[in-house]
Amino acid sequence: MGWKAVKEHYQISHIVHMRDHSLCIGSGYISDIIVVSPNGEILKRYEWGSNDDLGRYQREIEADPAKFQELLEASDTFTDSVAVYTYCDAEIQEKLCEAPGWPNVTHDGCLMYDNTFSTDKAKIVARAKKEAILGIRFANERIERVEKDLNEARADLSDLERQVALLAAEYPETESAEYTAQ
C-alpha cells in the first residue's frame, strides 16, 4: 500500500490515511476533506477554494490518475516499526507504525485515534471489553424501547379492531369497503 508514497510524491502536508480502500486527505478537524479512489478518481472533492494546498493536491491527482494509482499500489518503506494495538469487535489487532499516537498513521494506512490505538495491549483489551459491555447495555435499552412500541402498537390495533366490531354490530347495514379484518 502506497499511502506514504502518495503523501511524499504530492508533498502533502495534511493528514493522509486510508479508509474503505480509498485515500483520505484531511485535517485534525475533518479527516476526509478529499477522498480519492484507488484508481485516482476524486470521490469527495475539496470545493471551498480557501486552501491552496488542498486545491493543488486535487489538481495534481486529477491531472494524472494513473500516476496516483501507481503510487498507491507501491510498497511503502518506513524508518521505524513500532507495534500498536487496536480492536475490531472482539478481535485485538497488532499493527505497525513509525510513530504512535494521533494524528499518525499505521503502516497499512489507519489513522490512529488515541482512544482506539495504544502501544499498551492491555489498554486496548480493556477498551474493547468496555465498548462491548456498553454495546450490550445500549442494545438492551433499544430492545426495551422496541418492545414498548410494539406493545403500544398492539394495544392500538386491538382498540381499533374493537371499534370496528362495535360499529359493525351497531350499523350492520353500512359496509366499509376500505377495511377487511385480517
Coordinates of C-alpha atoms in Angstrom, one line a residue:
M1 CA 0.0 0.0 0.0
G2 CA 1.5 3.3 -1.0
W3 CA -0.3 5.9 1.0
K4 CA 3.1 7.2 2.2
A5 CA 4.4 7.3 -1.4
V6 CA 1.4 9.4 -2.4
K7 CA 1.9 11.8 0.6
E8 CA 5.6 12.2 -0.3
H9 CA 5.2 12.5 -4.1
Y10 CA 2.5 15.2 -3.9
Q11 CA 4.2 16.8 -0.9
I12 CA 1.0 16.7 1.2
S13 CA 1.3 18.5 4.5
H14 CA -2.1 17.4 5.6
I15 CA -3.1 14.1 7.3
V16 CA -3.1 11.2 4.8
H17 CA -4.7 7.9 5.6
M18 CA -6.7 5.0 4.1
R19 CA -10.4 4.3 4.8
D20 CA -12.6 1.8 3.0
H21 CA -9.8 1.2 0.3
S22 CA -9.8 5.0 -0.5
L23 CA -7.1 7.5 0.3
C24 CA -8.3 10.4 2.5
I25 CA -6.6 13.8 2.8
G26 CA -7.7 15.8 5.8
S27 CA -7.0 17.8 8.9
G28 CA -7.3 17.5 12.6
Y29 CA -10.9 18.6 12.3
I30 CA -12.1 16.9 9.1
S31 CA -10.2 13.7 8.3
D32 CA -11.7 13.3 4.8
I33 CA -11.6 16.7 3.1
I34 CA -10.6 15.0 -0.1
V35 CA -11.3 11.3 -0.8
V36 CA -9.6 9.5 -3.7
S37 CA -10.4 6.0 -5.1
P38 CA -7.6 3.6 -5.7
N39 CA -7.7 4.4 -9.5
G40 CA -7.3 8.2 -8.8
E41 CA -10.9 9.3 -9.1
I42 CA -11.8 12.1 -6.7
L43 CA -14.8 10.7 -4.8
K44 CA -15.1 13.7 -2.4
R45 CA -13.9 17.0 -3.7
Y46 CA -12.5 20.0 -1.9
E47 CA -14.8 22.7 -3.0
W48 CA -14.1 25.7 -0.7
G49 CA -11.0 27.0 -2.6
S50 CA -9.6 28.8 0.5
N51 CA -6.7 26.4 1.0
D52 CA -4.2 26.5 -1.9
D53 CA -2.5 23.2 -0.8
L54 CA -5.8 21.2 -0.8
G55 CA -6.6 22.6 -4.3
R56 CA -3.1 21.7 -5.5
Y57 CA -3.3 18.1 -4.3
Q58 CA -6.6 17.7 -6.0
R59 CA -5.5 19.2 -9.3
E60 CA -2.2 17.2 -9.4
I61 CA -4.1 13.9 -8.7
E62 CA -6.7 14.7 -11.4
A63 CA -4.0 15.6 -13.9
D64 CA -2.6 12.1 -13.8
P65 CA -4.8 9.5 -12.2
A66 CA -2.5 6.7 -13.5
K67 CA 0.4 8.2 -11.5
F68 CA -1.7 8.3 -8.4
Q69 CA -2.7 4.7 -8.9
E70 CA 0.9 3.6 -9.4
L71 CA 2.0 5.4 -6.2
L72 CA -0.9 3.9 -4.2
E73 CA 0.0 0.4 -5.4
A74 CA 3.7 0.9 -4.5
S75 CA 5.1 -0.7 -1.3
D76 CA 5.9 2.0 1.2
T77 CA 9.1 1.9 3.2
F78 CA 9.2 3.0 6.8
T79 CA 12.1 4.2 9.0
D80 CA 10.7 2.6 12.1
S81 CA 8.2 -0.1 13.1
V82 CA 6.6 0.4 16.4
A83 CA 3.9 -2.1 17.5
V84 CA 0.5 -0.6 18.3
Y85 CA -2.8 -2.3 19.1
T86 CA -6.4 -1.7 18.2
Y87 CA -9.6 -3.7 18.1
C88 CA -12.4 -4.6 15.7
D89 CA -15.3 -6.2 17.6
A90 CA -13.7 -8.9 19.7
E91 CA -10.5 -9.1 17.6
I92 CA -7.4 -7.4 19.1
Q93 CA -5.2 -6.4 16.2
E94 CA -1.5 -5.6 16.2
K95 CA -0.3 -3.1 13.6
L96 CA 3.0 -1.3 13.0
C97 CA 3.7 2.4 12.7
E98 CA 6.6 4.8 12.6
A99 CA 5.3 6.9 15.5
P100 CA 2.3 6.0 17.7
G101 CA -0.5 8.4 18.6
W102 CA -2.8 10.8 16.8
P103 CA -2.6 12.1 14.0
N104 CA -0.1 9.4 12.9
V105 CA -0.9 6.6 10.6
T106 CA -0.1 2.8 10.8
H107 CA 1.9 1.2 8.0
D108 CA -1.3 -0.1 6.5
G109 CA -2.8 3.4 6.4
C110 CA -5.1 3.5 9.6
L111 CA -5.3 6.9 11.3
M112 CA -4.6 6.3 14.9
Y113 CA -7.0 7.9 17.3
D114 CA -5.8 8.0 20.9
N115 CA -8.9 6.2 22.2
T116 CA -8.7 3.2 19.8
F117 CA -4.9 2.7 19.4
S118 CA -2.2 2.2 22.0
T119 CA 1.3 0.7 22.4
D120 CA -0.2 -1.0 25.6
K121 CA -2.2 -4.0 24.5
A122 CA -3.9 -4.3 27.9
K123 CA -5.4 -0.8 27.5
I124 CA -6.9 -1.8 24.2
V125 CA -8.2 -5.1 25.6
A126 CA -9.9 -3.2 28.4
R127 CA -11.3 -0.6 25.9
A128 CA -12.7 -3.4 23.7
K129 CA -14.3 -5.1 26.7
K130 CA -15.8 -1.7 27.9
E131 CA -17.2 -1.0 24.4
A132 CA -18.8 -4.5 24.2
I133 CA -20.3 -4.1 27.7
L134 CA -21.7 -0.6 26.7
G135 CA -23.0 -2.1 23.5
I136 CA -24.9 -4.7 25.4
R137 CA -26.5 -2.0 27.6
F138 CA -27.5 0.1 24.6
A139 CA -28.9 -3.0 22.8
N140 CA -31.0 -3.9 25.8
E141 CA -32.3 -0.4 26.1
R142 CA -33.2 -0.4 22.4
I143 CA -35.0 -3.8 22.8
E144 CA -37.0 -2.4 25.7
R145 CA -38.0 0.7 23.6
V146 CA -38.9 -1.5 20.6
E147 CA -40.9 -3.9 22.8
K148 CA -42.7 -1.0 24.4
D149 CA -43.5 0.5 21.0
L150 CA -44.7 -3.0 19.8
N151 CA -46.9 -3.4 22.8
E152 CA -48.4 0.1 22.3
A153 CA -49.0 -0.7 18.6
R154 CA -50.7 -4.0 19.5
A155 CA -52.9 -2.2 22.0
D156 CA -53.8 0.5 19.4
L157 CA -54.6 -2.3 16.9
S158 CA -56.8 -4.1 19.4
D159 CA -58.7 -0.9 20.3
L160 CA -59.3 -0.2 16.6
E161 CA -60.5 -3.7 15.9
R162 CA -62.9 -3.3 18.9
Q163 CA -64.2 -0.1 17.4
V164 CA -64.8 -1.8 14.0
A165 CA -66.6 -4.7 15.7
L166 CA -68.8 -2.3 17.7
L167 CA -69.6 -0.2 14.6
A168 CA -70.4 -3.3 12.6
A169 CA -72.7 -4.6 15.3
E170 CA -74.4 -1.3 15.7
Y171 CA -74.7 -0.5 12.0
P172 CA -74.7 -3.8 10.1
E173 CA -76.5 -2.2 7.1
T174 CA -73.5 0.0 6.3
E175 CA -70.4 -1.7 4.8
S176 CA -66.9 -0.3 4.7
A177 CA -65.1 -1.4 1.6
E178 CA -61.9 0.1 2.8
Y179 CA -61.3 -2.4 5.6
T180 CA -61.2 -6.1 5.8
A181 CA -60.3 -7.7 9.1
Q182 CA -57.2 -9.9 8.9

